[in-house]
Coordinates of C-alpha atoms in Angstrom, one line a residue:
M735 CA -4.6 -34.1 -14.3
A736 CA -5.8 -32.1 -17.3
K737 CA -7.4 -29.6 -14.9
K738 CA -4.0 -29.1 -13.1
A739 CA -2.2 -28.6 -16.4
E740 CA -4.8 -26.1 -17.6
N741 CA -4.5 -24.0 -14.4
K742 CA -0.7 -23.7 -14.8
V743 CA 0.2 -23.2 -11.2
K744 CA 2.9 -20.5 -11.0
Y745 CA 3.6 -20.4 -7.3
S746 CA 3.5 -22.6 -4.2
K747 CA 0.5 -23.2 -2.1
E748 CA 2.2 -21.1 0.7
T749 CA 2.5 -18.1 -1.6
Y750 CA -1.2 -18.3 -2.7
M751 CA -2.3 -18.7 0.9
Y752 CA -0.2 -15.7 2.0
W753 CA -1.7 -13.6 -0.7
Y754 CA -5.2 -14.6 0.2
E755 CA -4.8 -14.1 4.0
S756 CA -2.9 -10.8 3.5
M757 CA -5.5 -9.3 1.2
V758 CA -8.5 -10.5 3.2
L759 CA -6.9 -9.0 6.3
Q760 CA -6.5 -5.6 4.6
R761 CA -10.0 -5.8 3.2
K762 CA -11.8 -6.6 6.4
F763 CA -9.6 -4.2 8.4
E764 CA -10.5 -1.3 6.2
E765 CA -14.2 -2.2 5.9
R766 CA -14.3 -2.1 9.7
A767 CA -12.4 1.1 9.7
G768 CA -14.9 2.6 7.3
Q769 CA -17.7 1.6 9.7
L770 CA -15.9 3.1 12.7
Y771 CA -15.3 6.3 10.8
G772 CA -19.1 6.6 10.3
Q773 CA -19.5 6.1 14.0
Q774 CA -17.0 8.9 14.6
K775 CA -14.7 6.6 16.5
I776 CA -12.1 7.3 13.9
R777 CA -11.8 11.0 13.0
G778 CA -9.8 13.2 10.7
F779 CA -8.8 12.0 7.3
C780 CA -9.1 8.4 6.3
H781 CA -8.2 7.0 2.9
L782 CA -9.1 3.4 2.3
Y783 CA -7.2 0.9 0.1
I784 CA -10.1 -1.3 -0.7
G785 CA -9.6 -2.8 -4.2
Q786 CA -5.9 -2.1 -4.3
E787 CA -4.7 -5.0 -2.0
A788 CA -2.8 -6.8 -4.8
C789 CA -0.5 -3.8 -5.0
S790 CA 0.8 -4.3 -1.5
S791 CA 0.6 -8.1 -1.1
G792 CA 2.2 -8.8 -4.5
A793 CA 5.1 -6.5 -3.8
A794 CA 5.6 -7.9 -0.2
S795 CA 6.0 -11.4 -1.5
A796 CA 8.5 -10.4 -4.2
L797 CA 10.8 -8.4 -1.9
R798 CA 12.9 -9.5 1.2
E799 CA 13.5 -8.5 4.8
G800 CA 15.6 -5.3 5.0
D801 CA 13.9 -3.6 2.0
K802 CA 12.2 -0.3 2.6
Y803 CA 8.7 0.8 1.7
I804 CA 7.3 4.3 1.6
T805 CA 4.0 5.6 0.4
A806 CA 1.5 8.4 0.5
Y807 CA -1.4 8.7 2.9
R808 CA -3.5 5.7 1.6
D809 CA -1.2 3.7 3.9
H810 CA -3.0 1.0 5.9
G811 CA -2.6 -1.8 3.5
I812 CA 1.2 -2.0 3.0
P813 CA 2.2 -2.4 6.7
L814 CA -0.6 -5.0 7.1
A815 CA 0.8 -6.9 4.2
L816 CA 4.3 -6.7 5.8
G817 CA 3.1 -8.1 9.1
S818 CA 2.5 -5.1 11.3
D819 CA 0.2 -5.7 14.2
P820 CA -3.4 -4.8 13.3
N821 CA -3.9 -3.8 17.0
T822 CA -1.4 -1.0 16.8
I823 CA -2.6 0.2 13.4
M824 CA -6.2 0.4 14.4
A825 CA -5.2 2.1 17.7
E826 CA -3.4 4.7 15.5
L827 CA -6.6 5.3 13.6
F828 CA -8.3 5.9 16.9
G829 CA -5.5 8.3 17.9
K830 CA -4.6 6.2 21.0
A831 CA -1.3 6.1 22.8
T832 CA -0.9 2.4 21.8
G833 CA -1.0 3.3 18.1
I834 CA 2.0 2.5 15.9
S835 CA 2.8 6.2 15.8
K836 CA 1.8 6.7 19.4
G837 CA -1.5 8.2 18.4
K838 CA 0.2 11.3 16.8
G839 CA -0.1 10.4 13.2
G840 CA -3.5 9.0 12.7
S841 CA -4.6 7.3 9.4
M842 CA -2.2 9.3 7.2
H843 CA 1.0 8.7 9.1
I844 CA 1.5 5.1 9.8
F845 CA 5.2 4.0 10.4
D846 CA 6.6 0.7 11.4
K847 CA 10.4 0.5 11.4
S848 CA 10.3 -3.2 12.5
V849 CA 9.0 -4.2 9.0
G850 CA 10.8 -1.6 7.0
F851 CA 7.7 0.6 6.5
V852 CA 9.0 4.2 6.4
G853 CA 5.7 5.8 6.5
G854 CA 2.6 7.2 5.0
H855 CA 3.2 10.9 3.9
G856 CA 0.6 13.6 3.6
I857 CA 2.3 16.0 1.2
V858 CA 1.5 14.9 -2.3
G859 CA 4.6 13.6 -4.0
A860 CA 6.9 14.4 -1.1
Q861 CA 7.6 10.7 -0.5
I862 CA 9.2 10.3 -4.0
P863 CA 12.5 12.1 -3.3
L864 CA 12.4 10.6 0.2
G865 CA 12.2 7.2 -1.4
A866 CA 15.2 8.0 -3.6
G867 CA 17.0 9.1 -0.5
L868 CA 16.2 5.8 1.2
A869 CA 17.5 4.0 -1.8
F870 CA 20.7 6.1 -1.8
A871 CA 21.2 5.2 1.9
E872 CA 21.0 1.5 1.1
K873 CA 23.5 1.8 -1.8
Y874 CA 25.8 3.9 0.3
K875 CA 25.8 1.4 3.1
K876 CA 26.1 -1.5 0.6
T877 CA 23.3 -3.4 2.2
G878 CA 22.0 -5.0 -1.0
N879 CA 18.5 -3.8 0.0
L880 CA 16.3 -1.5 -2.0
C881 CA 13.4 1.0 -1.5
I882 CA 10.0 0.7 -3.2
C883 CA 8.3 4.0 -3.3
Y884 CA 4.5 4.2 -3.9
F885 CA 2.5 7.3 -5.0
G886 CA -0.8 8.0 -6.7
D887 CA -1.5 9.1 -10.2
G888 CA -2.1 12.7 -9.0
A889 CA 1.5 12.9 -7.7
V890 CA 2.9 12.2 -11.2
R891 CA 2.4 15.9 -12.0
Q892 CA 4.7 17.0 -9.1
G893 CA 8.1 18.4 -10.0
A894 CA 9.7 16.4 -7.2
L895 CA 9.1 13.2 -9.2
H896 CA 11.1 14.4 -12.1
E897 CA 14.0 15.6 -9.9
A898 CA 14.0 12.3 -8.1
F899 CA 13.9 10.3 -11.3
N900 CA 16.8 12.2 -12.8
M901 CA 19.0 11.7 -9.7
A902 CA 17.9 8.0 -9.3
M903 CA 19.0 7.2 -12.8
T904 CA 22.2 9.3 -12.7
W905 CA 23.3 7.5 -9.5
K906 CA 21.7 4.1 -10.4
L907 CA 19.9 3.9 -7.1
P908 CA 18.3 0.6 -6.0
A909 CA 14.7 2.0 -6.1
I910 CA 11.4 0.8 -7.5
F911 CA 9.0 3.7 -8.2
V912 CA 5.4 2.7 -8.3
V913 CA 2.4 4.8 -9.4
E914 CA -0.8 3.2 -8.2
N915 CA -2.9 4.6 -11.0
N916 CA -6.5 4.2 -9.7
G917 CA -7.7 6.6 -12.4
Y918 CA -8.9 9.7 -10.5
A919 CA -6.3 11.2 -8.2
M920 CA -8.6 13.0 -5.7
G921 CA -11.5 13.1 -8.0
T922 CA -10.5 14.1 -11.5
S923 CA -9.8 11.6 -14.3
V924 CA -6.2 11.2 -15.5
T925 CA -7.5 11.9 -19.0
R926 CA -8.5 15.4 -17.9
T927 CA -5.3 16.3 -16.1
S928 CA -2.5 14.8 -18.1
N929 CA -1.6 14.7 -21.8
V930 CA 0.2 11.5 -21.0
T931 CA -2.3 8.8 -19.9
D932 CA 0.1 5.8 -20.1
L933 CA 1.9 7.1 -17.0
Y934 CA 4.7 4.5 -17.1
T935 CA 6.0 6.2 -20.3
I936 CA 7.2 9.2 -18.2
G937 CA 10.0 7.1 -16.9
E938 CA 11.3 6.5 -20.5
A939 CA 12.3 10.2 -20.6
Y940 CA 15.0 9.3 -18.1
D941 CA 15.9 6.0 -19.8
M942 CA 14.4 4.3 -16.8
P943 CA 13.0 0.8 -17.5
S944 CA 9.3 1.3 -17.2
E945 CA 6.3 -0.9 -17.7
P946 CA 2.5 -1.1 -17.1
V947 CA 1.3 -3.8 -14.6
D948 CA -2.2 -5.2 -14.0
G949 CA -2.6 -3.9 -10.4
M950 CA -5.7 -6.0 -9.9
N951 CA -3.7 -9.2 -10.3
V952 CA -1.4 -10.1 -7.5
E953 CA 0.7 -12.5 -9.7
A954 CA 1.4 -9.7 -12.2
V955 CA 2.4 -7.4 -9.4
H956 CA 4.7 -10.0 -7.8
E957 CA 6.4 -10.7 -11.1
A958 CA 6.9 -7.1 -12.1
V959 CA 8.3 -6.2 -8.7
A960 CA 10.6 -9.3 -8.7
R961 CA 12.1 -8.2 -12.0
A962 CA 12.6 -4.7 -10.8
A963 CA 14.2 -5.9 -7.6
E964 CA 16.6 -8.2 -9.5
R965 CA 17.7 -5.2 -11.6
A966 CA 18.1 -2.9 -8.5
R967 CA 20.2 -5.5 -6.6
A968 CA 22.4 -6.0 -9.6
G969 CA 23.4 -2.3 -9.5
E970 CA 21.5 -1.5 -12.6
G971 CA 19.3 1.3 -11.1
P972 CA 15.7 2.0 -10.6
T973 CA 12.5 0.9 -12.4
F974 CA 9.2 2.7 -12.8
L975 CA 6.0 0.5 -12.6
E976 CA 2.5 1.7 -13.3
F977 CA 0.1 -0.4 -11.3
K978 CA -3.2 0.0 -13.1
T979 CA -5.6 -0.5 -10.2
Y980 CA -8.8 0.8 -8.8
R981 CA -10.2 2.0 -5.4
Y982 CA -13.7 0.9 -4.7
R983 CA -14.3 3.7 -2.2
G984 CA -13.8 7.4 -2.6
H985 CA -10.5 9.3 -2.4
S986 CA -11.3 9.7 1.3
M987 CA -14.3 9.0 3.5
S988 CA -15.7 12.4 2.7
D989 CA -15.7 11.8 -1.0
P990 CA -19.2 11.6 -2.6
Q991 CA -17.7 10.0 -5.8
K992 CA -19.9 11.9 -8.2
Y993 CA -17.1 11.8 -10.9
R994 CA -17.7 8.1 -11.7
T995 CA -20.6 5.7 -12.3
K996 CA -21.7 2.8 -10.2
E997 CA -21.5 0.6 -13.3
E998 CA -17.8 1.4 -13.6
V999 CA -17.1 0.5 -10.0
E1000 CA -19.0 -2.8 -10.4
A1001 CA -17.1 -3.6 -13.5
Y1002 CA -13.8 -3.4 -11.6
K1003 CA -15.2 -5.4 -8.8
M1004 CA -15.7 -8.2 -11.3
R1005 CA -11.8 -8.3 -11.4
D1006 CA -11.4 -8.2 -7.7
P1007 CA -7.9 -9.3 -6.7
I1008 CA -9.1 -11.4 -3.7
E1009 CA -11.6 -13.3 -5.9
Q1010 CA -8.9 -14.0 -8.5
V1011 CA -6.6 -15.6 -5.9
K1012 CA -9.5 -17.4 -4.3
K1013 CA -10.3 -19.0 -7.6
S1014 CA -6.7 -20.1 -8.1
I1015 CA -6.6 -21.7 -4.7
L1016 CA -9.9 -23.6 -5.3
D1017 CA -9.0 -24.6 -8.8
N1018 CA -5.7 -26.0 -7.7
E1019 CA -7.1 -27.6 -4.6
F1020 CA -4.8 -25.7 -2.2
A1021 CA -7.8 -25.2 0.1
T1022 CA -11.5 -25.9 0.2
E1023 CA -14.3 -23.4 0.4
E1024 CA -14.8 -24.4 4.0
E1025 CA -11.1 -23.8 4.8
L1026 CA -11.1 -20.4 3.2
A1027 CA -14.3 -19.5 5.1
A1028 CA -12.6 -20.5 8.3
I1029 CA -9.7 -18.1 7.4
D1030 CA -12.2 -15.3 6.7
A1031 CA -13.8 -15.9 10.1
A1032 CA -10.5 -16.0 12.0
I1033 CA -9.4 -12.7 10.3
K1034 CA -12.7 -11.1 11.3
V1035 CA -12.1 -12.1 14.9
R1036 CA -8.6 -10.6 14.6
V1037 CA -10.0 -7.3 13.3
E1038 CA -12.6 -7.2 16.0
A1039 CA -9.9 -7.8 18.6
S1040 CA -8.0 -4.8 17.2
V1041 CA -11.1 -2.6 17.6
K1042 CA -11.5 -3.8 21.3
F1043 CA -7.8 -3.1 21.9
S1044 CA -8.2 0.4 20.5
E1045 CA -11.3 1.3 22.4
E1046 CA -9.7 0.2 25.7
S1047 CA -6.4 1.9 25.0
P1048 CA -5.6 5.3 26.7
W1049 CA -5.3 8.6 25.0
P1050 CA -1.8 10.1 24.7
D1051 CA -0.6 12.2 27.5
P1052 CA -0.5 15.9 26.5
S1053 CA 3.3 15.9 27.2
E1054 CA 3.7 13.6 24.2
A1055 CA 3.3 16.7 22.0
Y1056 CA 6.8 17.7 22.8
K1057 CA 8.4 14.3 22.2
D1058 CA 9.6 12.6 19.0
V1059 CA 10.1 15.9 17.2
Y1060 CA 13.9 15.5 17.2
V1061 CA 16.0 12.4 17.9
E1062 CA 17.4 14.1 21.0
E1063 CA 15.2 15.8 23.6
Y1064 CA 14.8 19.5 22.9
P1065 CA 14.0 22.1 25.6
F1066 CA 10.7 23.3 24.2
P1067 CA 9.0 26.1 26.2
V1068 CA 6.1 24.4 28.0
E1069 CA 4.1 27.6 28.3

């Protein structure tokens, strides 16, 4: 009994198990994607989310069906947390016709309307005003839904952020703006590129409620997003959250990571979000080591099935290049 009281269980077994399964799926999916990239089965750009899984799973558990999500090009984790089919996401990385974006978007442009994921976006910071626009649409239509908009610490220096923040506060849009501050943007420390290193304080210039969040702790993420969501749904406007997180891999698969030490990476791994949840599950006897190992094995099988599905899927027909450009078909010249 003393052990139970000491652990102070905050959430249900179902919530902790969702967090564990969701984050492990993201981790194993991306570890496999990294291997496939090395084998040149996945080509082009590929930005892995490994280490940042609490940022997606914690938000997904705090929000509800109908809410919209938008992010930059490190975009595999969020749709997986929302329940997108790993087969279609892996097939998109392969560039196959069965991909979630029909093989046209690749790693950087995952979209899944069915779960409210309005895409990964390749232009740095471009998704910030788009996120404000999505929130405006929800307010205009009186849906009671909101938009959570993710971006990296490098995007904070974009002018579009300030324009979007100003409008979002002026119109009291139901938005949650999230900077996933993993410390290095593409490869340069925040301390070398910004006079303001506590990035959440930027929101205060617009009187936007803003706070730092331990992005390595899924409970902390869930709680911060839940508070921001309550405010947004009450018509009180946007919130700016700084998820202090860390990516274990480079900015992209081509990043040699010479700007940080191995010791620093290992220090962050000691705070791994999956291991934190695993400890809570075991301490509170929600599952045994054997049961968690069985979940890990089942997820590995699921990931391997997505690889098989992708390898066996067809390439897009060349005619697809002329489709999905506009909502209506357009008479493009074929030659």
